[in-house]
Amino acid sequence: MSESDDLVERPDPPKPVQVSFWLWVASAVVLVIAYLVVFLARQQVIDTLVKANTNTQITPDKIASGTTVLFAMLLVGSVSFAAFFVLFAWKARQGTRSARTVLTVLVAITLVFQFVMQAYTGISLVATLLGLVALALMYIPSVQPYFPKVSRR
């Protein structure tokens, strides 16, 4: 096997795949911003929960601590998902079919999380919408040849 065999020329990604990549990046950035805003505005939620609390065993400090930990976990999760969005969008941009599949799963998880757990804000819905559009661009018929099926041996 020669060195030239290892350096296979990849065709430039189709325009929809290129646009999709940048939409994934935008989705990642917006998702992190959404949960950063939520984290920074957590005091409003804490105040509301303290006012609504009728259990004397749950102190305002416990509410504040628990809420802060929850929102910090949401922020870390959003950063993780953003990193996965960009990583797998990059791999999909290179024509890796499995990366497109992983992105499909990540968007599905994001949708389920936001709607079932009601952990959405207007900003996070924009991030999800960007991800959905980016994903749709990866499945349009004109880009299918760019994501070849891997044959089983």
mmCIF file of C-alpha atoms in Angstrom:
data_model
loop_
_atom_site.group_PDB
_atom_site.id
_atom_site.type_symbol
_atom_site.label_atom_id
_atom_site.label_comp_id
_atom_site.label_asym_id
_atom_site.label_seq_id
_atom_site.Cartn_x
_atom_site.Cartn_y
_atom_site.Cartn_z
ATOM 1 C CA MET A 1 0.000 0.000 0.000
ATOM 2 C CA SER A 2 1.517 3.284 -1.026
ATOM 3 C CA GLU A 3 1.265 6.608 0.745
ATOM 4 C CA SER A 4 -1.038 7.919 -1.975
ATOM 5 C CA ASP A 5 -3.537 5.145 -1.150
ATOM 6 C CA ASP A 6 -3.828 6.516 2.390
ATOM 7 C CA LEU A 7 -4.546 10.047 1.195
ATOM 8 C CA VAL A 8 -7.824 9.543 -0.625
ATOM 9 C CA GLU A 9 -9.164 12.722 -2.170
ATOM 10 C CA ARG A 10 -12.500 13.588 -0.694
ATOM 11 C CA PRO A 11 -14.882 15.601 -2.817
ATOM 12 C CA ASP A 12 -15.970 18.978 -1.489
ATOM 13 C CA PRO A 13 -19.171 18.630 0.524
ATOM 14 C CA PRO A 14 -22.350 19.596 -1.306
ATOM 15 C CA LYS A 15 -23.618 23.101 -0.508
ATOM 16 C CA PRO A 16 -26.492 21.828 1.717
ATOM 17 C CA VAL A 17 -23.976 19.865 3.824
ATOM 18 C CA GLN A 18 -21.777 22.938 4.161
ATOM 19 C CA VAL A 19 -24.755 25.058 5.203
ATOM 20 C CA SER A 20 -25.823 22.293 7.570
ATOM 21 C CA PHE A 21 -22.417 22.324 9.261
ATOM 22 C CA TRP A 22 -22.656 26.044 9.997
ATOM 23 C CA LEU A 23 -26.220 25.649 11.230
ATOM 24 C CA TRP A 24 -24.965 22.970 13.640
ATOM 25 C CA VAL A 25 -22.307 25.373 14.892
ATOM 26 C CA ALA A 26 -24.937 28.098 15.306
ATOM 27 C CA SER A 27 -27.243 25.658 17.088
ATOM 28 C CA ALA A 28 -24.430 24.702 19.466
ATOM 29 C CA VAL A 29 -23.622 28.319 20.289
ATOM 30 C CA VAL A 30 -27.280 29.263 20.779
ATOM 31 C CA LEU A 31 -27.890 26.196 22.968
ATOM 32 C CA VAL A 32 -25.039 27.133 25.306
ATOM 33 C CA ILE A 33 -26.218 30.745 25.413
ATOM 34 C CA ALA A 34 -29.750 29.570 26.251
ATOM 35 C CA TYR A 35 -28.668 27.572 29.271
ATOM 36 C CA LEU A 36 -26.141 30.210 30.323
ATOM 37 C CA VAL A 37 -29.009 32.718 30.428
ATOM 38 C CA VAL A 38 -31.081 30.237 32.444
ATOM 39 C CA PHE A 39 -28.186 29.691 34.844
ATOM 40 C CA LEU A 40 -27.593 33.403 35.300
ATOM 41 C CA ALA A 41 -31.322 34.056 35.868
ATOM 42 C CA ARG A 42 -31.712 31.230 38.372
ATOM 43 C CA GLN A 43 -32.363 33.635 41.264
ATOM 44 C CA GLN A 44 -35.813 34.412 39.844
ATOM 45 C CA VAL A 45 -36.656 30.709 39.891
ATOM 46 C CA ILE A 46 -35.229 30.341 43.395
ATOM 47 C CA ASP A 47 -37.337 33.281 44.648
ATOM 48 C CA THR A 48 -40.477 31.789 43.070
ATOM 49 C CA LEU A 49 -39.791 28.364 44.585
ATOM 50 C CA VAL A 50 -39.089 29.825 48.033
ATOM 51 C CA LYS A 51 -42.391 31.760 47.937
ATOM 52 C CA ALA A 52 -44.311 28.660 46.793
ATOM 53 C CA ASN A 53 -42.703 26.358 49.368
ATOM 54 C CA THR A 54 -45.086 25.140 52.056
ATOM 55 C CA ASN A 55 -42.791 22.474 53.534
ATOM 56 C CA THR A 56 -41.012 23.845 56.602
ATOM 57 C CA GLN A 57 -38.337 21.151 56.366
ATOM 58 C CA ILE A 58 -37.159 22.501 53.040
ATOM 59 C CA THR A 59 -35.234 25.663 53.780
ATOM 60 C CA PRO A 60 -34.602 28.495 51.332
ATOM 61 C CA ASP A 61 -30.913 27.522 51.385
ATOM 62 C CA LYS A 62 -31.765 23.983 50.273
ATOM 63 C CA ILE A 63 -33.950 25.341 47.488
ATOM 64 C CA ALA A 64 -31.202 27.720 46.368
ATOM 65 C CA SER A 65 -28.560 25.004 46.506
ATOM 66 C CA GLY A 66 -30.645 22.429 44.657
ATOM 67 C CA THR A 67 -31.731 24.889 41.993
ATOM 68 C CA THR A 68 -28.168 26.086 41.442
ATOM 69 C CA VAL A 69 -26.895 22.519 41.092
ATOM 70 C CA LEU A 70 -29.694 21.661 38.657
ATOM 71 C CA PHE A 71 -29.068 24.693 36.485
ATOM 72 C CA ALA A 72 -25.303 24.110 36.566
ATOM 73 C CA MET A 73 -25.912 20.540 35.378
ATOM 74 C CA LEU A 74 -28.145 21.844 32.575
ATOM 75 C CA LEU A 75 -25.390 24.265 31.553
ATOM 76 C CA VAL A 76 -22.744 21.515 31.553
ATOM 77 C CA GLY A 77 -25.114 19.294 29.576
ATOM 78 C CA SER A 78 -25.698 22.028 27.010
ATOM 79 C CA VAL A 79 -21.941 22.517 26.599
ATOM 80 C CA SER A 80 -21.545 18.749 26.133
ATOM 81 C CA PHE A 81 -24.314 18.568 23.543
ATOM 82 C CA ALA A 82 -22.878 21.622 21.771
ATOM 83 C CA ALA A 83 -19.483 19.925 21.569
ATOM 84 C CA PHE A 84 -21.104 16.759 20.183
ATOM 85 C CA PHE A 85 -23.094 18.819 17.654
ATOM 86 C CA VAL A 86 -19.919 20.426 16.309
ATOM 87 C CA LEU A 87 -17.840 17.233 16.411
ATOM 88 C CA PHE A 88 -20.364 15.077 14.582
ATOM 89 C CA ALA A 89 -21.310 17.884 12.190
ATOM 90 C CA TRP A 90 -17.619 18.092 11.286
ATOM 91 C CA LYS A 91 -17.506 14.333 10.702
ATOM 92 C CA ALA A 92 -20.722 14.501 8.654
ATOM 93 C CA ARG A 93 -19.208 17.325 6.637
ATOM 94 C CA GLN A 94 -16.453 14.855 5.766
ATOM 95 C CA GLY A 95 -19.071 12.421 4.465
ATOM 96 C CA THR A 96 -19.324 10.092 7.468
ATOM 97 C CA ARG A 97 -22.779 8.549 7.330
ATOM 98 C CA SER A 98 -22.717 7.385 10.962
ATOM 99 C CA ALA A 99 -22.084 10.964 12.131
ATOM 100 C CA ARG A 100 -25.342 11.972 10.469
ATOM 101 C CA THR A 101 -27.072 9.191 12.384
ATOM 102 C CA VAL A 102 -25.550 10.333 15.678
ATOM 103 C CA LEU A 103 -26.751 13.890 14.997
ATOM 104 C CA THR A 104 -30.237 12.526 14.385
ATOM 105 C CA VAL A 105 -30.170 10.820 17.786
ATOM 106 C CA LEU A 106 -28.789 13.943 19.498
ATOM 107 C CA VAL A 107 -31.579 16.112 18.086
ATOM 108 C CA ALA A 108 -34.171 13.529 19.129
ATOM 109 C CA ILE A 109 -32.765 13.499 22.672
ATOM 110 C CA THR A 110 -32.745 17.291 22.740
ATOM 111 C CA LEU A 111 -36.376 17.446 21.621
ATOM 112 C CA VAL A 112 -37.520 14.837 24.111
ATOM 113 C CA PHE A 113 -35.611 16.503 26.934
ATOM 114 C CA GLN A 114 -36.994 19.937 26.191
ATOM 115 C CA PHE A 115 -40.609 18.912 25.822
ATOM 116 C CA VAL A 116 -40.944 16.087 28.341
ATOM 117 C CA MET A 117 -38.905 17.800 31.047
ATOM 118 C CA GLN A 118 -40.225 21.228 30.013
ATOM 119 C CA ALA A 119 -36.623 22.447 30.143
ATOM 120 C CA TYR A 120 -36.955 24.878 27.307
ATOM 121 C CA THR A 121 -36.659 28.586 26.837
ATOM 122 C CA GLY A 122 -37.348 30.613 23.734
ATOM 123 C CA ILE A 123 -33.627 30.644 23.045
ATOM 124 C CA SER A 124 -33.235 26.871 23.436
ATOM 125 C CA LEU A 125 -36.145 26.326 21.058
ATOM 126 C CA VAL A 126 -34.296 28.446 18.474
ATOM 127 C CA ALA A 127 -31.226 26.229 18.980
ATOM 128 C CA THR A 128 -33.344 23.121 18.479
ATOM 129 C CA LEU A 129 -34.984 24.574 15.375
ATOM 130 C CA LEU A 130 -31.546 25.357 13.917
ATOM 131 C CA GLY A 131 -30.538 21.752 14.631
ATOM 132 C CA LEU A 132 -33.665 20.409 12.950
ATOM 133 C CA VAL A 133 -33.050 22.491 9.829
ATOM 134 C CA ALA A 134 -29.387 21.423 9.804
ATOM 135 C CA LEU A 135 -30.454 17.799 10.116
ATOM 136 C CA ALA A 136 -33.032 18.110 7.330
ATOM 137 C CA LEU A 137 -30.334 19.458 5.006
ATOM 138 C CA MET A 138 -28.319 16.282 5.612
ATOM 139 C CA TYR A 139 -31.194 14.094 4.452
ATOM 140 C CA ILE A 140 -32.305 15.834 1.272
ATOM 141 C CA PRO A 141 -32.051 13.571 -1.793
ATOM 142 C CA SER A 142 -29.343 15.606 -3.544
ATOM 143 C CA VAL A 143 -26.814 14.920 -0.754
ATOM 144 C CA GLN A 144 -27.490 11.193 -0.347
ATOM 145 C CA PRO A 145 -24.556 10.154 -2.568
ATOM 146 C CA TYR A 146 -22.221 12.123 -0.283
ATOM 147 C CA PHE A 147 -23.118 9.744 2.572
ATOM 148 C CA PRO A 148 -22.406 6.337 1.065
ATOM 149 C CA LYS A 149 -23.672 3.189 2.698
ATOM 150 C CA VAL A 150 -20.925 1.110 4.245
ATOM 151 C CA SER A 151 -21.079 -2.407 2.890
ATOM 152 C CA ARG A 152 -20.786 -5.339 5.273
ATOM 153 C CA ARG A 153 -18.149 -7.858 4.479
#
